[in-house]
Amino acid sequence: MLEEPSEPGWLSEEVTTGTTIIAIEFDGGVVLGSDSRVSAGETVVNRVMNKLSLLHDKIYCALSGSAADAQTIAEMVNYQLDVHSIEVGEDPQVRSAASLVKNISYKYKEELSAHLIVAGWDKRGGGQVYVTLNGLLSRQPFAVGGSGSAYVYGFVDAEYRKAMSKEDCQQFVVNTLSLAMSRDGSSGGVAYLVTIDEKGAEEKCILGNELPTFYDQ
Amino acid sequence: MDSQIKGVSTGTTILAVTFNGGVIIGSDSRASIGGYYVSSKTINKLIQVHDRIFCCIAGSLADAQVVTKAAKFQISFHSIQMESPPLVKAAASVLKELCYNNKEELQAGFITAGWDRKKGPQVYTVALGGMLLSQPFTIGGSGSTYIYGYADAKYKPDMSKEECLQFATNALALAMGRDNVSGGVAHLVVITEEGVEHVVIPGDKLPKFHDE
């Protein structure tokens, strides 16, 4: 039975970063992680997008939800932080960056559908992670977000320990991303990691075949 | 996930895991109406369909009770005709037939687990539309979404009974901690060649994790 070929999804569906994002504090810094899949309905329109966006030298944010909304918020806050850091004459605090994101998310909460996790290092508070979902501002030892995060709540609840080292945190992030990417249809591709500490931000990309595998893979 | 069920539903967490020599089947104990009202805090979702075969239910409670009653009868009858204990696969197939043939009206999924002489410990899933699948372990219900990552990471084939009990208890505790329609006590049944052992873990004795 021949059917009319239907219009490809990416012509009509909204582009979202249905995604998995995670950020975790350690003593002296933070580690952020994300997958790299951008989907428009059923089509993957970008399989290598880096969802860890720079807000300032030592402050990054992780994007999820509508790709356009998330990118725009990140760009606006990047600009506002540049102006702010020139005015105060020093590097901005992570809390300031999170607050700026929160202000936009809250003011336009009906129109926007993006969730950004803000994380970074500043000299006053060390490594910090903030969630800004729906316009709230809350500091947490670690945070997960995006569609893939539902599948790994159990894993992160069980595996998180206070006072993990930088390497343990990086391994924790990579394991979590790998598990979520293998279960969530909207997450996949490669894993991006950013480690921020006093010295600066270090970006890393882990290819799909280098990710940890579990019993059924 | 399955939040459109009318009436009393077991928004729930259920699981079944094979280990070296047996299988553990487990569930929470909450029944809710639409996620707003807990209609029972202590419901037993682990139904014994034969001496060494249990099944657990997710979805509409009414559908599940009717189907398991019918299945229990058919399996007893089959076992009398065969003059031997039924195979786990036979029990799962009975449930599958009922689900598949009535797929328009029913909204319930099942996990069947047990031990038989032919294949030892086994776990079968019957999904909503009537698909039957055999797996080394499986999780189901609304709360299972949150423990996919944990189960994938922590399951190992050929665990001992104690390791398996710990895995199942942890998985249920984690899911109950995140899913608002799962909760209450954790029911676990350990099925081996020797017999059946029922373990109940009240809410305050469940393992606690970092934020509790």
CSV table of C-alpha atoms in Angstrom, one decimal:
chain,number,residue,atom,x,y,z
A,1,MET,CA,0.0,0.0,0.0
A,2,LEU,CA,1.7,3.2,-1.2
A,3,GLU,CA,1.4,6.2,1.1
A,4,GLU,CA,2.0,9.8,0.2
A,5,PRO,CA,5.4,10.8,1.6
A,6,SER,CA,4.6,13.1,4.5
A,7,GLU,CA,6.4,16.3,5.2
A,8,PRO,CA,9.6,15.9,7.2
A,9,GLY,CA,9.2,16.8,10.9
A,10,TRP,CA,11.9,19.4,10.9
A,11,LEU,CA,9.9,21.7,8.7
A,12,SER,CA,7.1,22.1,11.1
A,13,GLU,CA,8.2,20.9,14.6
A,14,GLU,CA,9.8,23.2,17.1
A,15,VAL,CA,13.5,22.7,17.6
A,16,THR,CA,14.2,21.6,21.1
A,17,THR,CA,17.2,20.5,23.0
A,18,GLY,CA,15.3,17.5,24.6
A,19,THR,CA,18.3,16.8,26.5
A,20,THR,CA,20.2,15.7,29.6
A,21,ILE,CA,22.2,18.3,31.5
A,22,ILE,CA,23.9,18.0,34.8
A,23,ALA,CA,26.1,20.2,37.1
A,24,ILE,CA,27.8,19.3,40.3
A,25,GLU,CA,29.9,21.2,42.9
A,26,PHE,CA,33.2,19.9,44.3
A,27,ASP,CA,35.5,21.6,46.8
A,28,GLY,CA,37.2,24.2,44.6
A,29,GLY,CA,35.0,24.2,41.5
A,30,VAL,CA,32.2,22.7,39.5
A,31,VAL,CA,31.7,20.1,36.7
A,32,LEU,CA,29.0,20.6,34.0
A,33,GLY,CA,27.9,18.0,31.5
A,34,SER,CA,25.5,17.7,28.6
A,35,ASP,CA,24.6,15.5,25.7
A,36,SER,CA,24.6,16.9,22.1
A,37,ARG,CA,21.3,16.0,20.5
A,38,VAL,CA,18.9,18.7,19.1
A,39,SER,CA,15.6,17.4,17.8
A,40,ALA,CA,12.7,18.8,15.9
A,41,GLY,CA,9.9,16.3,16.5
A,42,GLU,CA,11.4,13.0,15.5
A,43,THR,CA,14.3,14.3,13.4
A,44,VAL,CA,17.7,15.0,14.9
A,45,VAL,CA,18.7,18.3,13.4
A,46,ASN,CA,22.1,18.6,15.1
A,47,ARG,CA,23.9,15.6,16.7
A,48,VAL,CA,26.9,17.5,18.0
A,49,MET,CA,25.6,20.7,19.6
A,50,ASN,CA,27.5,21.9,22.7
A,51,LYS,CA,24.8,22.8,25.2
A,52,LEU,CA,27.3,24.2,27.7
A,53,SER,CA,27.3,27.9,27.0
A,54,LEU,CA,29.8,30.4,28.4
A,55,LEU,CA,28.3,33.2,30.4
A,56,HIS,CA,31.7,34.5,31.7
A,57,ASP,CA,35.3,33.2,32.1
A,58,LYS,CA,34.4,31.0,35.0
A,59,ILE,CA,30.7,30.8,34.7
A,60,TYR,CA,28.9,28.5,32.3
A,61,CYS,CA,25.3,27.5,31.8
A,62,ALA,CA,23.7,24.3,30.6
A,63,LEU,CA,20.8,24.7,28.1
A,64,SER,CA,17.6,22.6,27.9
A,65,GLY,CA,14.1,23.0,26.5
A,66,SER,CA,13.4,25.1,23.5
A,67,ALA,CA,16.8,25.7,21.7
A,68,ALA,CA,16.0,29.2,20.5
A,69,ASP,CA,14.7,30.3,23.9
A,70,ALA,CA,17.7,28.8,25.8
A,71,GLN,CA,20.3,30.3,23.4
A,72,THR,CA,18.7,33.7,23.5
A,73,ILE,CA,18.6,33.8,27.3
A,74,ALA,CA,22.3,32.7,27.4
A,75,GLU,CA,23.3,35.4,25.0
A,76,MET,CA,21.4,38.1,26.8
A,77,VAL,CA,22.9,37.2,30.1
A,78,ASN,CA,26.4,37.0,28.6
A,79,TYR,CA,26.0,40.6,27.5
A,80,GLN,CA,24.5,41.7,30.8
A,81,LEU,CA,27.3,40.0,32.8
A,82,ASP,CA,30.0,41.7,30.7
A,83,VAL,CA,28.6,45.1,31.4
A,84,HIS,CA,28.2,44.2,35.1
A,85,SER,CA,31.7,43.0,35.5
A,86,ILE,CA,33.1,46.1,34.0
A,87,GLU,CA,31.0,48.2,36.3
A,88,VAL,CA,32.1,46.4,39.5
A,89,GLY,CA,35.7,46.1,38.2
A,90,GLU,CA,36.1,42.4,38.9
A,91,ASP,CA,34.8,38.9,37.9
A,92,PRO,CA,31.1,38.5,38.6
A,93,GLN,CA,29.7,36.1,41.2
A,94,VAL,CA,28.0,33.0,40.1
A,95,ARG,CA,25.0,34.0,42.0
A,96,SER,CA,24.8,37.2,40.0
A,97,ALA,CA,24.8,35.3,36.7
A,98,ALA,CA,22.1,32.9,38.0
A,99,SER,CA,20.1,35.9,39.2
A,100,LEU,CA,20.2,37.5,35.7
A,101,VAL,CA,19.0,34.2,34.2
A,102,LYS,CA,16.3,33.9,36.8
A,103,ASN,CA,15.0,37.4,36.1
A,104,ILE,CA,14.5,36.7,32.4
A,105,SER,CA,13.0,33.2,33.1
A,106,TYR,CA,10.5,34.6,35.6
A,107,LYS,CA,9.5,37.8,33.7
A,108,TYR,CA,8.8,35.9,30.5
A,109,LYS,CA,7.7,32.6,32.0
A,110,GLU,CA,4.6,32.4,29.9
A,111,GLU,CA,6.4,32.9,26.7
A,112,LEU,CA,9.6,31.0,27.2
A,113,SER,CA,10.1,27.3,27.7
A,114,ALA,CA,13.8,26.8,28.6
A,115,HIS,CA,15.6,25.7,31.7
A,116,LEU,CA,19.1,26.8,32.3
A,117,ILE,CA,21.4,25.4,35.0
A,118,VAL,CA,24.0,28.0,36.0
A,119,ALA,CA,27.3,26.8,37.5
A,120,GLY,CA,30.8,28.3,38.0
A,121,TRP,CA,33.5,29.4,40.4
A,122,ASP,CA,34.0,32.7,42.1
A,123,LYS,CA,36.4,33.7,44.9
A,124,ARG,CA,33.7,34.5,47.4
A,125,GLY,CA,31.8,31.2,47.2
A,126,GLY,CA,34.0,28.7,45.4
A,127,GLY,CA,32.2,26.3,43.2
A,128,GLN,CA,28.4,26.8,43.0
A,129,VAL,CA,25.4,25.3,41.1
A,130,TYR,CA,22.1,27.1,40.7
A,131,VAL,CA,18.8,26.0,39.2
A,132,THR,CA,16.5,28.5,37.6
A,133,LEU,CA,13.6,26.3,36.6
A,134,ASN,CA,10.4,28.3,35.9
A,135,GLY,CA,11.9,31.4,37.4
A,136,LEU,CA,13.0,30.2,40.8
A,137,LEU,CA,16.6,30.6,42.1
A,138,SER,CA,18.0,27.8,44.2
A,139,ARG,CA,21.5,26.7,45.0
A,140,GLN,CA,22.0,22.9,45.1
A,141,PRO,CA,25.0,20.6,45.5
A,142,PHE,CA,24.2,19.1,42.2
A,143,ALA,CA,21.4,19.4,39.6
A,144,VAL,CA,20.1,17.5,36.7
A,145,GLY,CA,17.7,18.7,34.0
A,146,GLY,CA,16.2,18.0,30.6
A,147,SER,CA,14.0,15.2,29.4
A,148,GLY,CA,16.7,12.6,30.0
A,149,SER,CA,17.0,13.6,33.7
A,150,ALA,CA,13.9,11.7,34.7
A,151,TYR,CA,15.6,8.4,34.0
A,152,VAL,CA,18.6,9.1,36.2
A,153,TYR,CA,17.0,10.6,39.3
A,154,GLY,CA,17.4,7.2,41.0
A,155,PHE,CA,21.0,6.8,39.9
A,156,VAL,CA,22.1,10.3,41.1
A,157,ASP,CA,20.2,10.0,44.4
A,158,ALA,CA,22.0,6.7,45.1
A,159,GLU,CA,25.4,7.6,43.9
A,160,TYR,CA,25.9,11.2,45.0
A,161,ARG,CA,28.2,11.6,47.9
A,162,LYS,CA,29.2,14.9,49.7
A,163,ALA,CA,32.8,16.0,49.3
A,164,MET,CA,33.7,14.1,46.1
A,165,SER,CA,37.0,14.9,44.4
A,166,LYS,CA,37.2,16.6,41.0
A,167,GLU,CA,37.9,13.3,39.2
A,168,ASP,CA,35.0,11.5,41.0
A,169,CYS,CA,32.7,14.3,40.0
A,170,GLN,CA,33.8,14.1,36.3
A,171,GLN,CA,33.2,10.3,36.4
A,172,PHE,CA,29.8,10.8,38.1
A,173,VAL,CA,28.8,13.2,35.4
A,174,VAL,CA,30.0,11.0,32.5
A,175,ASN,CA,28.2,7.9,34.0
A,176,THR,CA,25.0,9.8,34.5
A,177,LEU,CA,25.0,11.2,31.0
A,178,SER,CA,25.8,7.8,29.5
A,179,LEU,CA,22.8,6.2,31.3
A,180,ALA,CA,20.4,8.9,30.4
A,181,MET,CA,21.5,9.0,26.7
A,182,SER,CA,20.9,5.3,26.4
A,183,ARG,CA,17.3,5.5,27.7
A,184,ASP,CA,16.1,8.9,26.5
A,185,GLY,CA,15.2,9.2,22.8
A,186,SER,CA,15.8,12.9,22.9
A,187,SER,CA,19.3,12.7,24.3
A,188,GLY,CA,22.3,11.3,22.5
A,189,GLY,CA,25.4,11.9,20.5
A,190,VAL,CA,28.6,12.9,22.4
A,191,ALA,CA,29.1,14.1,25.9
A,192,TYR,CA,30.5,17.5,26.6
A,193,LEU,CA,32.1,18.3,29.9
A,194,VAL,CA,33.3,21.6,31.4
A,195,THR,CA,35.4,21.7,34.6
A,196,ILE,CA,35.7,25.1,36.2
A,197,ASP,CA,38.0,26.0,39.1
A,198,GLU,CA,40.1,28.8,40.3
A,199,LYS,CA,42.5,28.5,37.3
A,200,GLY,CA,39.8,28.6,34.6
A,201,ALA,CA,37.5,26.5,32.5
A,202,GLU,CA,38.5,23.3,30.8
A,203,GLU,CA,36.3,21.9,28.0
A,204,LYS,CA,36.3,18.3,27.1
A,205,CYS,CA,34.4,16.2,24.6
A,206,ILE,CA,33.8,12.4,25.0
A,207,LEU,CA,32.8,10.6,21.8
A,208,GLY,CA,29.9,8.2,21.8
A,209,ASN,CA,32.0,5.0,21.6
A,210,GLU,CA,34.2,6.2,24.5
A,211,LEU,CA,31.3,6.6,27.0
A,212,PRO,CA,31.0,4.0,29.8
A,213,THR,CA,28.8,1.0,29.0
A,214,PHE,CA,26.6,-1.0,31.3
A,215,TYR,CA,25.5,-4.6,31.5
A,216,ASP,CA,23.3,-4.7,28.5
A,217,GLN,CA,25.6,-2.9,26.0
B,1,MET,CA,3.4,8.4,31.3
B,2,ASP,CA,0.1,6.8,32.2
B,3,SER,CA,-1.7,9.6,33.9
B,4,GLN,CA,-5.0,9.4,32.0
B,5,ILE,CA,-6.3,6.3,33.9
B,6,LYS,CA,-9.8,6.9,35.3
B,7,GLY,CA,-10.8,5.7,38.7
B,8,VAL,CA,-8.4,4.0,41.1
B,9,SER,CA,-5.0,3.3,39.5
B,10,THR,CA,-1.8,2.0,40.8
B,11,GLY,CA,0.5,4.8,39.8
B,12,THR,CA,3.2,2.6,41.0
B,13,THR,CA,6.7,1.1,41.0
B,14,ILE,CA,7.1,-2.6,40.3
B,15,LEU,CA,10.1,-4.7,39.5
B,16,ALA,CA,11.3,-8.2,39.1
B,17,VAL,CA,14.9,-9.4,39.2
B,18,THR,CA,16.5,-12.8,38.6
B,19,PHE,CA,19.4,-13.9,40.8
B,20,ASN,CA,21.5,-17.0,41.1
B,21,GLY,CA,18.8,-19.6,42.0
B,22,GLY,CA,15.7,-17.6,42.2
B,23,VAL,CA,13.8,-14.4,41.4
B,24,ILE,CA,12.7,-11.4,43.5
B,25,ILE,CA,9.5,-9.6,42.6
B,26,GLY,CA,8.7,-6.3,44.4
B,27,SER,CA,6.4,-3.3,44.5
B,28,ASP,CA,5.4,-0.3,46.5
B,29,SER,CA,1.9,-0.2,48.2
B,30,ARG,CA,0.2,3.0,47.2
B,31,ALA,CA,-3.1,3.2,45.2
B,32,SER,CA,-4.2,6.6,44.1
B,33,ILE,CA,-7.0,8.3,42.3
B,34,GLY,CA,-5.6,10.6,39.6
B,35,GLY,CA,-2.5,11.5,41.6
B,36,TYR,CA,-4.4,13.6,44.1
B,37,TYR,CA,-5.8,11.2,46.7
B,38,VAL,CA,-4.2,8.1,48.1
B,39,SER,CA,-7.0,5.6,48.3
B,40,SER,CA,-4.9,2.9,49.9
B,41,LYS,CA,-1.5,3.1,51.7
B,42,THR,CA,-1.1,-0.6,52.0
B,43,ILE,CA,-2.4,-2.4,49.0
B,44,ASN,CA,-0.7,-5.6,47.9
B,45,LYS,CA,0.2,-5.5,44.3
B,46,LEU,CA,2.0,-8.9,44.3
B,47,ILE,CA,-0.6,-11.5,43.4
B,48,GLN,CA,0.2,-15.2,43.7
B,49,VAL,CA,-1.1,-17.0,40.6
B,50,HIS,CA,0.5,-20.4,41.5
B,51,ASP,CA,2.8,-21.9,44.1
B,52,ARG,CA,6.0,-20.5,42.5
B,53,ILE,CA,4.6,-17.9,40.2
B,54,PHE,CA,3.7,-14.3,41.2
B,55,CYS,CA,2.6,-11.4,39.1
B,56,CYS,CA,2.5,-7.7,39.8
B,57,ILE,CA,0.2,-5.1,38.3
B,58,ALA,CA,0.5,-1.6,37.1
B,59,GLY,CA,-2.2,0.6,35.7
B,60,SER,CA,-5.9,0.5,36.4
B,61,LEU,CA,-6.6,-1.5,39.6
B,62,ALA,CA,-10.0,-2.8,38.5
B,63,ASP,CA,-8.6,-4.1,35.2
B,64,ALA,CA,-5.7,-5.7,36.9
B,65,GLN,CA,-7.8,-7.5,39.5
B,66,VAL,CA,-10.2,-8.9,37.0
B,67,VAL,CA,-7.4,-10.1,34.7
B,68,THR,CA,-5.4,-11.7,37.5
B,69,LYS,CA,-8.5,-13.5,38.8
B,70,ALA,CA,-9.2,-14.9,35.4
B,71,ALA,CA,-5.6,-15.8,34.8
B,72,LYS,CA,-5.3,-17.5,38.2
B,73,PHE,CA,-8.3,-19.7,37.3
B,74,GLN,CA,-6.9,-20.6,33.9
B,75,ILE,CA,-3.5,-21.4,35.2
B,76,SER,CA,-4.8,-23.7,38.0
B,77,PHE,CA,-6.9,-25.5,35.5
B,78,HIS,CA,-4.0,-25.9,33.1
B,79,SER,CA,-1.8,-27.2,35.9
B,80,ILE,CA,-4.4,-29.8,36.9
B,81,GLN,CA,-4.8,-31.0,33.2
B,82,MET,CA,-1.0,-31.2,32.8
B,83,GLU,CA,-0.6,-32.9,36.2
B,84,SER,CA,2.4,-30.8,36.9
B,85,PRO,CA,3.2,-27.2,38.1
B,86,PRO,CA,2.8,-24.7,35.3
B,87,LEU,CA,5.7,-23.1,33.5
B,88,VAL,CA,6.3,-19.4,34.2
B,89,LYS,CA,6.1,-18.8,30.5
B,90,ALA,CA,2.6,-20.5,30.5
B,91,ALA,CA,1.4,-18.1,33.2
B,92,ALA,CA,2.8,-15.1,31.4
B,93,SER,CA,1.2,-16.3,28.2
B,94,VAL,CA,-2.2,-16.5,29.8
B,95,LEU,CA,-2.0,-12.9,30.9
B,96,LYS,CA,-0.7,-11.9,27.5
B,97,GLU,CA,-3.7,-13.5,25.8
B,98,LEU,CA,-6.1,-11.7,28.0
B,99,CYS,CA,-4.3,-8.4,27.5
B,100,TYR,CA,-4.0,-8.7,23.8
B,101,ASN,CA,-7.5,-9.9,23.1
B,102,ASN,CA,-9.0,-7.1,25.2
B,103,LYS,CA,-6.5,-4.4,24.3
B,104,GLU,CA,-9.1,-1.8,23.5
B,105,GLU,CA,-10.8,-1.9,26.9
B,106,LEU,CA,-7.9,-2.8,29.3
B,107,GLN,CA,-5.3,-0.5,30.7
B,108,ALA,CA,-3.0,-2.7,32.7
B,109,GLY,CA,0.5,-4.0,32.4
B,110,PHE,CA,2.0,-7.0,34.2
B,111,ILE,CA,5.2,-8.4,35.3
B,112,THR,CA,5.2,-12.2,35.9
B,113,ALA,CA,8.1,-13.8,37.8
B,114,GLY,CA,8.6,-17.3,39.1
B,115,TRP,CA,10.5,-20.5,39.2
B,116,ASP,CA,9.9,-23.7,37.3
B,117,ARG,CA,11.8,-26.9,36.8
B,118,LYS,CA,12.4,-26.4,33.1
B,119,LYS,CA,14.1,-23.0,33.0
B,120,GLY,CA,14.6,-22.0,36.6
B,121,PRO,CA,14.0,-18.4,37.6
B,122,GLN,CA,12.4,-16.2,34.9
B,123,VAL,CA,10.9,-12.8,34.5
B,124,TYR,CA,8.3,-11.9,31.8
B,125,THR,CA,6.8,-8.5,31.0
B,126,VAL,CA,3.4,-8.1,29.4
B,127,ALA,CA,3.1,-4.6,28.1
B,128,LEU,CA,0.0,-2.5,27.7
B,129,GLY,CA,-0.9,-3.8,24.2
B,130,GLY,CA,-0.1,-7.4,24.9
B,131,MET,CA,3.5,-7.8,24.0
B,132,LEU,CA,5.3,-10.6,25.9
B,133,LEU,CA,9.0,-10.3,26.6
B,134,SER,CA,11.5,-12.3,28.7
B,135,GLN,CA,14.2,-10.3,30.4
B,136,PRO,CA,16.8,-10.9,33.2
B,137,PHE,CA,15.1,-8.1,35.1
B,138,THR,CA,12.5,-5.6,34.5
B,139,ILE,CA,10.9,-2.5,36.0
B,140,GLY,CA,7.5,-1.0,35.5
B,141,GLY,CA,4.9,1.5,36.6
B,142,SER,CA,5.1,5.3,36.7
B,143,GLY,CA,7.9,5.3,39.3
B,144,SER,CA,10.1,3.1,37.1
B,145,THR,CA,11.1,6.1,34.9
B,146,TYR,CA,13.3,7.5,37.7
B,147,ILE,CA,15.2,4.3,38.2
B,148,TYR,CA,16.1,3.3,34.7
B,149,GLY,CA,19.6,4.8,35.1
B,150,TYR,CA,20.1,3.2,38.5
B,151,ALA,CA,18.9,-0.3,37.4
B,152,ASP,CA,21.0,-0.1,34.2
B,153,ALA,CA,24.1,0.8,36.2
B,154,LYS,CA,23.7,-1.5,39.2
B,155,TYR,CA,22.2,-4.8,37.8
B,156,LYS,CA,24.7,-7.7,37.4
B,157,PRO,CA,23.8,-11.1,36.2
B,158,ASP,CA,24.0,-14.0,38.7
B,159,MET,CA,23.8,-12.0,41.9
B,160,SER,CA,23.4,-13.7,45.2
B,161,LYS,CA,20.1,-13.5,47.1
B,162,GLU,CA,21.3,-10.8,49.5
B,163,GLU,CA,22.8,-8.7,46.7
B,164,CYS,CA,19.6,-9.0,44.8
B,165,LEU,CA,17.4,-8.1,47.8
B,166,GLN,CA,19.6,-5.0,48.4
B,167,PHE,CA,19.3,-4.0,44.7
B,168,ALA,CA,15.5,-4.4,44.7
B,169,THR,CA,15.1,-2.5,48.0
B,170,ASN,CA,17.3,0.3,46.9
B,171,ALA,CA,15.5,0.6,43.5
B,172,LEU,CA,12.1,0.7,45.1
B,173,ALA,CA,13.2,3.2,47.7
B,174,LEU,CA,14.7,5.5,45.1
B,175,ALA,CA,11.6,5.4,42.9
B,176,MET,CA,9.3,5.9,45.9
B,177,GLY,CA,11.4,8.9,46.9
B,178,ARG,CA,10.9,10.7,43.5
B,179,ASP,CA,7.5,9.5,42.3
B,180,ASN,CA,4.6,11.1,44.1
B,181,VAL,CA,2.2,8.3,43.2
B,182,SER,CA,4.4,5.5,44.6
B,183,GLY,CA,4.9,5.1,48.3
B,184,GLY,CA,4.0,3.3,51.4
B,185,VAL,CA,5.8,0.1,52.3
B,186,ALA,CA,8.0,-2.0,50.0
B,187,HIS,CA,6.7,-5.5,49.4
B,188,LEU,CA,9.2,-8.1,48.2
B,189,VAL,CA,8.7,-11.8,47.4
B,190,VAL,CA,11.7,-14.1,47.0
B,191,ILE,CA,10.8,-17.2,44.9
B,192,THR,CA,13.2,-20.1,44.8
B,193,GLU,CA,12.9,-23.9,44.2
B,194,GLU,CA,12.6,-24.3,48.0
B,195,GLY,CA,9.7,-22.0,48.4
B,196,VAL,CA,8.3,-18.4,48.7
B,197,GLU,CA,9.4,-15.8,51.2
B,198,HIS,CA,7.5,-12.6,51.7
B,199,VAL,CA,9.4,-9.6,53.0
B,200,VAL,CA,7.7,-6.3,54.0
B,201,ILE,CA,9.9,-3.2,54.6
B,202,PRO,CA,8.0,-0.3,56.2
B,203,GLY,CA,8.6,3.2,55.0
B,204,ASP,CA,10.9,4.2,57.9
B,205,LYS,CA,13.1,1.2,57.4
B,206,LEU,CA,13.8,1.8,53.8
B,207,PRO,CA,17.4,2.8,52.8
B,208,LYS,CA,18.0,6.6,52.9
B,209,PHE,CA,20.0,8.5,50.4
B,210,HIS,CA,22.0,11.6,50.5
B,211,ASP,CA,19.3,14.2,50.8
B,212,GLU,CA,17.2,12.5,53.4
